[in-house]
């Protein structure tokens, strides 16, 4: 088992990484503004499942492979960049039919599985967490004891904290929904968020070896 001081240090560093604004948090806020808390929960669950996949493959060596193989890294980042840009355009386009204007509660026919796979794809197509896990986890592993239990402790902790963070942002946005519906904030949020996603996609596309 991990020592408590090591675990708390790991949890503290993870907290600051997890709560830093990024695509997943922006998506949680948008889902909170335009949907119900169950939508936020579905999206958040998909995100942490994606994080588990990324954590697992990084521990199996994909992180190191991405760091050394320019071809694989270029392919992976191209997929991630295209998906970010696609989501950005999709979100920006939705601002033309602002669901919160005039105080009307959105009645989306979008199924929950669509929210689930949208968030899952956003998570697993991002190469940065894989490299982060590959470089971050080994610093807290005690090689003198079994590695697998430590890996699961760190991964599950990361997933729980991520889920809590996304739910916090999404629930806060959901609570502010009625206030935001009185003006054009929600409309501009979609436009700005869409622009940010496109910008993040472009930035990822131009990123050199991390």
PDB file of C-alpha atoms in Angstrom, residues 20-184:
ATOM      1  CA  UNK A  20      -7.414  23.695 -13.990  1.00  0.00           C
ATOM      2  CA  UNK A  21      -9.816  24.825 -16.758  1.00  0.00           C
ATOM      3  CA  UNK A  22      -9.690  22.634 -19.832  1.00  0.00           C
ATOM      4  CA  UNK A  23     -11.949  21.110 -22.509  1.00  0.00           C
ATOM      5  CA  UNK A  24     -13.677  18.689 -20.098  1.00  0.00           C
ATOM      6  CA  UNK A  25     -14.551  21.472 -17.651  1.00  0.00           C
ATOM      7  CA  UNK A  26     -15.825  23.732 -20.438  1.00  0.00           C
ATOM      8  CA  UNK A  27     -17.997  20.887 -21.701  1.00  0.00           C
ATOM      9  CA  UNK A  28     -19.336  20.257 -18.183  1.00  0.00           C
ATOM     10  CA  UNK A  29     -20.250  23.933 -17.815  1.00  0.00           C
ATOM     11  CA  UNK A  30     -21.985  23.961 -21.183  1.00  0.00           C
ATOM     12  CA  UNK A  31     -23.923  20.789 -20.352  1.00  0.00           C
ATOM     13  CA  UNK A  32     -24.912  22.341 -17.029  1.00  0.00           C
ATOM     14  CA  UNK A  33     -26.203  25.447 -18.792  1.00  0.00           C
ATOM     15  CA  UNK A  34     -28.106  23.652 -21.517  1.00  0.00           C
ATOM     16  CA  UNK A  35     -29.187  20.417 -19.840  1.00  0.00           C
ATOM     17  CA  UNK A  36     -30.087  18.704 -16.602  1.00  0.00           C
ATOM     18  CA  UNK A  37     -27.741  17.507 -13.867  1.00  0.00           C
ATOM     19  CA  UNK A  38     -28.218  13.974 -15.179  1.00  0.00           C
ATOM     20  CA  UNK A  39     -26.642  15.153 -18.441  1.00  0.00           C
ATOM     21  CA  UNK A  40     -23.681  16.570 -16.514  1.00  0.00           C
ATOM     22  CA  UNK A  41     -23.357  13.303 -14.576  1.00  0.00           C
ATOM     23  CA  UNK A  42     -23.489  11.225 -17.762  1.00  0.00           C
ATOM     24  CA  UNK A  43     -20.841  13.364 -19.431  1.00  0.00           C
ATOM     25  CA  UNK A  44     -18.652  13.349 -16.309  1.00  0.00           C
ATOM     26  CA  UNK A  45     -18.903   9.562 -16.002  1.00  0.00           C
ATOM     27  CA  UNK A  46     -17.806   9.171 -19.608  1.00  0.00           C
ATOM     28  CA  UNK A  47     -14.877  11.500 -19.008  1.00  0.00           C
ATOM     29  CA  UNK A  48     -13.500   9.518 -16.071  1.00  0.00           C
ATOM     30  CA  UNK A  49     -13.931   6.245 -17.959  1.00  0.00           C
ATOM     31  CA  UNK A  50     -11.801   7.820 -20.655  1.00  0.00           C
ATOM     32  CA  UNK A  51      -9.258   8.846 -18.020  1.00  0.00           C
ATOM     33  CA  UNK A  52      -9.097   5.260 -16.775  1.00  0.00           C
ATOM     34  CA  UNK A  53      -8.380   4.061 -20.308  1.00  0.00           C
ATOM     35  CA  UNK A  54      -5.673   6.700 -20.759  1.00  0.00           C
ATOM     36  CA  UNK A  55      -4.139   5.876 -17.392  1.00  0.00           C
ATOM     37  CA  UNK A  56      -4.089   2.170 -18.198  1.00  0.00           C
ATOM     38  CA  UNK A  57      -2.491   2.563 -21.619  1.00  0.00           C
ATOM     39  CA  UNK A  58       0.071   5.004 -20.250  1.00  0.00           C
ATOM     40  CA  UNK A  59       1.103   2.454 -17.638  1.00  0.00           C
ATOM     41  CA  UNK A  60       1.374  -0.143 -20.400  1.00  0.00           C
ATOM     42  CA  UNK A  61       3.898   2.023 -22.193  1.00  0.00           C
ATOM     43  CA  UNK A  62       1.909   4.098 -24.673  1.00  0.00           C
ATOM     44  CA  UNK A  63       2.952   7.312 -22.947  1.00  0.00           C
ATOM     45  CA  UNK A  64       6.614   6.529 -23.469  1.00  0.00           C
ATOM     46  CA  UNK A  65       5.880   5.449 -27.044  1.00  0.00           C
ATOM     47  CA  UNK A  66       4.091   8.736 -27.783  1.00  0.00           C
ATOM     48  CA  UNK A  67       7.086  10.598 -26.401  1.00  0.00           C
ATOM     49  CA  UNK A  68       9.517   8.781 -28.666  1.00  0.00           C
ATOM     50  CA  UNK A  69       7.539   8.044 -31.840  1.00  0.00           C
ATOM     51  CA  UNK A  70       6.927  11.167 -33.895  1.00  0.00           C
ATOM     52  CA  UNK A  71       4.626   9.300 -36.310  1.00  0.00           C
ATOM     53  CA  UNK A  72       2.371   7.910 -33.574  1.00  0.00           C
ATOM     54  CA  UNK A  73       2.300  11.207 -31.707  1.00  0.00           C
ATOM     55  CA  UNK A  74       1.426  13.128 -34.890  1.00  0.00           C
ATOM     56  CA  UNK A  75      -1.379  10.690 -35.698  1.00  0.00           C
ATOM     57  CA  UNK A  76      -2.768  10.788 -32.169  1.00  0.00           C
ATOM     58  CA  UNK A  77      -2.674  14.568 -31.897  1.00  0.00           C
ATOM     59  CA  UNK A  78      -4.268  14.937 -35.364  1.00  0.00           C
ATOM     60  CA  UNK A  79      -7.261  12.883 -34.225  1.00  0.00           C
ATOM     61  CA  UNK A  80      -7.532  14.862 -30.994  1.00  0.00           C
ATOM     62  CA  UNK A  81      -7.186  18.211 -32.770  1.00  0.00           C
ATOM     63  CA  UNK A  82      -9.845  17.341 -35.352  1.00  0.00           C
ATOM     64  CA  UNK A  83     -12.292  16.297 -32.651  1.00  0.00           C
ATOM     65  CA  UNK A  84     -11.710  19.473 -30.619  1.00  0.00           C
ATOM     66  CA  UNK A  85     -12.261  21.623 -33.720  1.00  0.00           C
ATOM     67  CA  UNK A  86     -15.378  19.621 -34.618  1.00  0.00           C
ATOM     68  CA  UNK A  87     -16.818  20.121 -31.123  1.00  0.00           C
ATOM     69  CA  UNK A  88     -15.916  23.808 -31.212  1.00  0.00           C
ATOM     70  CA  UNK A  89     -17.755  24.373 -34.498  1.00  0.00           C
ATOM     71  CA  UNK A  90     -20.708  22.366 -33.204  1.00  0.00           C
ATOM     72  CA  UNK A  91     -20.915  24.380 -29.981  1.00  0.00           C
ATOM     73  CA  UNK A  92     -20.473  27.697 -31.783  1.00  0.00           C
ATOM     74  CA  UNK A  93     -23.240  26.815 -34.229  1.00  0.00           C
ATOM     75  CA  UNK A  94     -25.590  26.021 -31.337  1.00  0.00           C
ATOM     76  CA  UNK A  95     -25.313  29.659 -30.177  1.00  0.00           C
ATOM     77  CA  UNK A  96     -27.539  30.601 -33.110  1.00  0.00           C
ATOM     78  CA  UNK A  97     -30.372  28.722 -31.449  1.00  0.00           C
ATOM     79  CA  UNK A  98     -29.695  29.698 -27.820  1.00  0.00           C
ATOM     80  CA  UNK A  99     -31.820  27.328 -25.690  1.00  0.00           C
ATOM     81  CA  UNK A 100     -31.847  29.639 -22.676  1.00  0.00           C
ATOM     82  CA  UNK A 101     -33.136  32.832 -24.227  1.00  0.00           C
ATOM     83  CA  UNK A 102     -36.519  34.077 -23.041  1.00  0.00           C
ATOM     84  CA  UNK A 103     -36.236  31.791 -20.026  1.00  0.00           C
ATOM     85  CA  UNK A 104     -37.294  28.713 -21.985  1.00  0.00           C
ATOM     86  CA  UNK A 105     -36.099  25.437 -20.515  1.00  0.00           C
ATOM     87  CA  UNK A 106     -34.290  23.481 -23.231  1.00  0.00           C
ATOM     88  CA  UNK A 107     -36.083  20.389 -24.496  1.00  0.00           C
ATOM     89  CA  UNK A 108     -33.296  18.594 -26.248  1.00  0.00           C
ATOM     90  CA  UNK A 109     -34.008  15.353 -28.050  1.00  0.00           C
ATOM     91  CA  UNK A 110     -30.307  14.505 -27.861  1.00  0.00           C
ATOM     92  CA  UNK A 111     -30.041  11.063 -26.217  1.00  0.00           C
ATOM     93  CA  UNK A 112     -27.869  10.510 -23.169  1.00  0.00           C
ATOM     94  CA  UNK A 113     -25.618   8.160 -25.097  1.00  0.00           C
ATOM     95  CA  UNK A 114     -24.736  11.081 -27.385  1.00  0.00           C
ATOM     96  CA  UNK A 115     -23.549  13.111 -24.383  1.00  0.00           C
ATOM     97  CA  UNK A 116     -21.702  10.037 -23.101  1.00  0.00           C
ATOM     98  CA  UNK A 117     -19.768   9.338 -26.291  1.00  0.00           C
ATOM     99  CA  UNK A 118     -19.130  13.053 -26.900  1.00  0.00           C
ATOM    100  CA  UNK A 119     -17.327  13.306 -23.565  1.00  0.00           C
ATOM    101  CA  UNK A 120     -15.656   9.894 -23.870  1.00  0.00           C
ATOM    102  CA  UNK A 121     -14.172  10.777 -27.258  1.00  0.00           C
ATOM    103  CA  UNK A 122     -13.050  14.150 -25.953  1.00  0.00           C
ATOM    104  CA  UNK A 123     -11.193  12.366 -23.163  1.00  0.00           C
ATOM    105  CA  UNK A 124      -9.547   9.493 -25.042  1.00  0.00           C
ATOM    106  CA  UNK A 125      -8.439  11.530 -28.077  1.00  0.00           C
ATOM    107  CA  UNK A 126      -6.302  13.872 -25.973  1.00  0.00           C
ATOM    108  CA  UNK A 127      -2.654  12.693 -25.917  1.00  0.00           C
ATOM    109  CA  UNK A 128      -1.606  15.051 -23.118  1.00  0.00           C
ATOM    110  CA  UNK A 129      -3.153  13.057 -20.208  1.00  0.00           C
ATOM    111  CA  UNK A 130      -1.397   9.891 -21.413  1.00  0.00           C
ATOM    112  CA  UNK A 131       1.997  11.569 -21.280  1.00  0.00           C
ATOM    113  CA  UNK A 132       1.050  13.263 -18.005  1.00  0.00           C
ATOM    114  CA  UNK A 133       0.173   9.914 -16.422  1.00  0.00           C
ATOM    115  CA  UNK A 134       3.308   8.294 -17.797  1.00  0.00           C
ATOM    116  CA  UNK A 135       5.542  10.981 -16.283  1.00  0.00           C
ATOM    117  CA  UNK A 136       3.471  11.668 -13.153  1.00  0.00           C
ATOM    118  CA  UNK A 137       2.572   8.249 -11.752  1.00  0.00           C
ATOM    119  CA  UNK A 138       6.107   6.785 -11.561  1.00  0.00           C
ATOM    120  CA  UNK A 139       7.166   9.567  -9.178  1.00  0.00           C
ATOM    121  CA  UNK A 140       4.770   8.216  -6.549  1.00  0.00           C
ATOM    122  CA  UNK A 141       5.222   4.492  -7.102  1.00  0.00           C
ATOM    123  CA  UNK A 142       7.114   2.391  -4.576  1.00  0.00           C
ATOM    124  CA  UNK A 143       8.889  -0.226  -6.674  1.00  0.00           C
ATOM    125  CA  UNK A 144       9.595  -2.351  -3.595  1.00  0.00           C
ATOM    126  CA  UNK A 145       5.934  -3.354  -3.305  1.00  0.00           C
ATOM    127  CA  UNK A 146       3.282  -4.480  -5.789  1.00  0.00           C
ATOM    128  CA  UNK A 147       2.720  -1.887  -8.517  1.00  0.00           C
ATOM    129  CA  UNK A 148      -0.849  -2.844  -9.536  1.00  0.00           C
ATOM    130  CA  UNK A 149      -2.549  -1.879  -6.220  1.00  0.00           C
ATOM    131  CA  UNK A 150      -0.749   1.479  -6.225  1.00  0.00           C
ATOM    132  CA  UNK A 151      -1.793   2.076  -9.830  1.00  0.00           C
ATOM    133  CA  UNK A 152      -5.446   1.413  -9.020  1.00  0.00           C
ATOM    134  CA  UNK A 153      -5.360   3.607  -5.914  1.00  0.00           C
ATOM    135  CA  UNK A 154      -3.922   6.531  -7.860  1.00  0.00           C
ATOM    136  CA  UNK A 155      -6.194   6.007 -10.858  1.00  0.00           C
ATOM    137  CA  UNK A 156      -9.407   5.643  -8.834  1.00  0.00           C
ATOM    138  CA  UNK A 157      -8.466   8.686  -6.749  1.00  0.00           C
ATOM    139  CA  UNK A 158      -7.850  10.681  -9.917  1.00  0.00           C
ATOM    140  CA  UNK A 159     -11.179   9.532 -11.355  1.00  0.00           C
ATOM    141  CA  UNK A 160     -13.155  10.406  -8.213  1.00  0.00           C
ATOM    142  CA  UNK A 161     -11.577  13.854  -7.989  1.00  0.00           C
ATOM    143  CA  UNK A 162     -12.176  14.463 -11.690  1.00  0.00           C
ATOM    144  CA  UNK A 163     -15.809  13.431 -11.416  1.00  0.00           C
ATOM    145  CA  UNK A 164     -16.305  15.702  -8.404  1.00  0.00           C
ATOM    146  CA  UNK A 165     -14.657  18.633 -10.176  1.00  0.00           C
ATOM    147  CA  UNK A 166     -16.746  18.243 -13.337  1.00  0.00           C
ATOM    148  CA  UNK A 167     -19.946  17.864 -11.316  1.00  0.00           C
ATOM    149  CA  UNK A 168     -19.103  20.992  -9.326  1.00  0.00           C
ATOM    150  CA  UNK A 169     -18.598  23.102 -12.442  1.00  0.00           C
ATOM    151  CA  UNK A 170     -21.625  21.609 -14.169  1.00  0.00           C
ATOM    152  CA  UNK A 171     -23.913  21.931 -11.136  1.00  0.00           C
ATOM    153  CA  UNK A 172     -22.812  25.539 -10.574  1.00  0.00           C
ATOM    154  CA  UNK A 173     -23.628  26.367 -14.182  1.00  0.00           C
ATOM    155  CA  UNK A 174     -26.947  24.562 -13.856  1.00  0.00           C
ATOM    156  CA  UNK A 175     -27.822  26.533 -10.718  1.00  0.00           C
ATOM    157  CA  UNK A 176     -27.064  29.796 -12.520  1.00  0.00           C
ATOM    158  CA  UNK A 177     -29.104  28.807 -15.560  1.00  0.00           C
ATOM    159  CA  UNK A 178     -32.167  30.925 -14.711  1.00  0.00           C
ATOM    160  CA  UNK A 179     -30.025  33.953 -13.931  1.00  0.00           C
ATOM    161  CA  UNK A 180     -28.098  33.593 -17.160  1.00  0.00           C
ATOM    162  CA  UNK A 181     -31.300  33.157 -19.149  1.00  0.00           C
ATOM    163  CA  UNK A 182     -32.228  36.777 -18.405  1.00  0.00           C
ATOM    164  CA  UNK A 183     -29.493  38.070 -20.674  1.00  0.00           C
ATOM    165  CA  UNK A 184     -27.202  37.039 -23.516  1.00  0.00           C
TER     166      UNK A 184
END
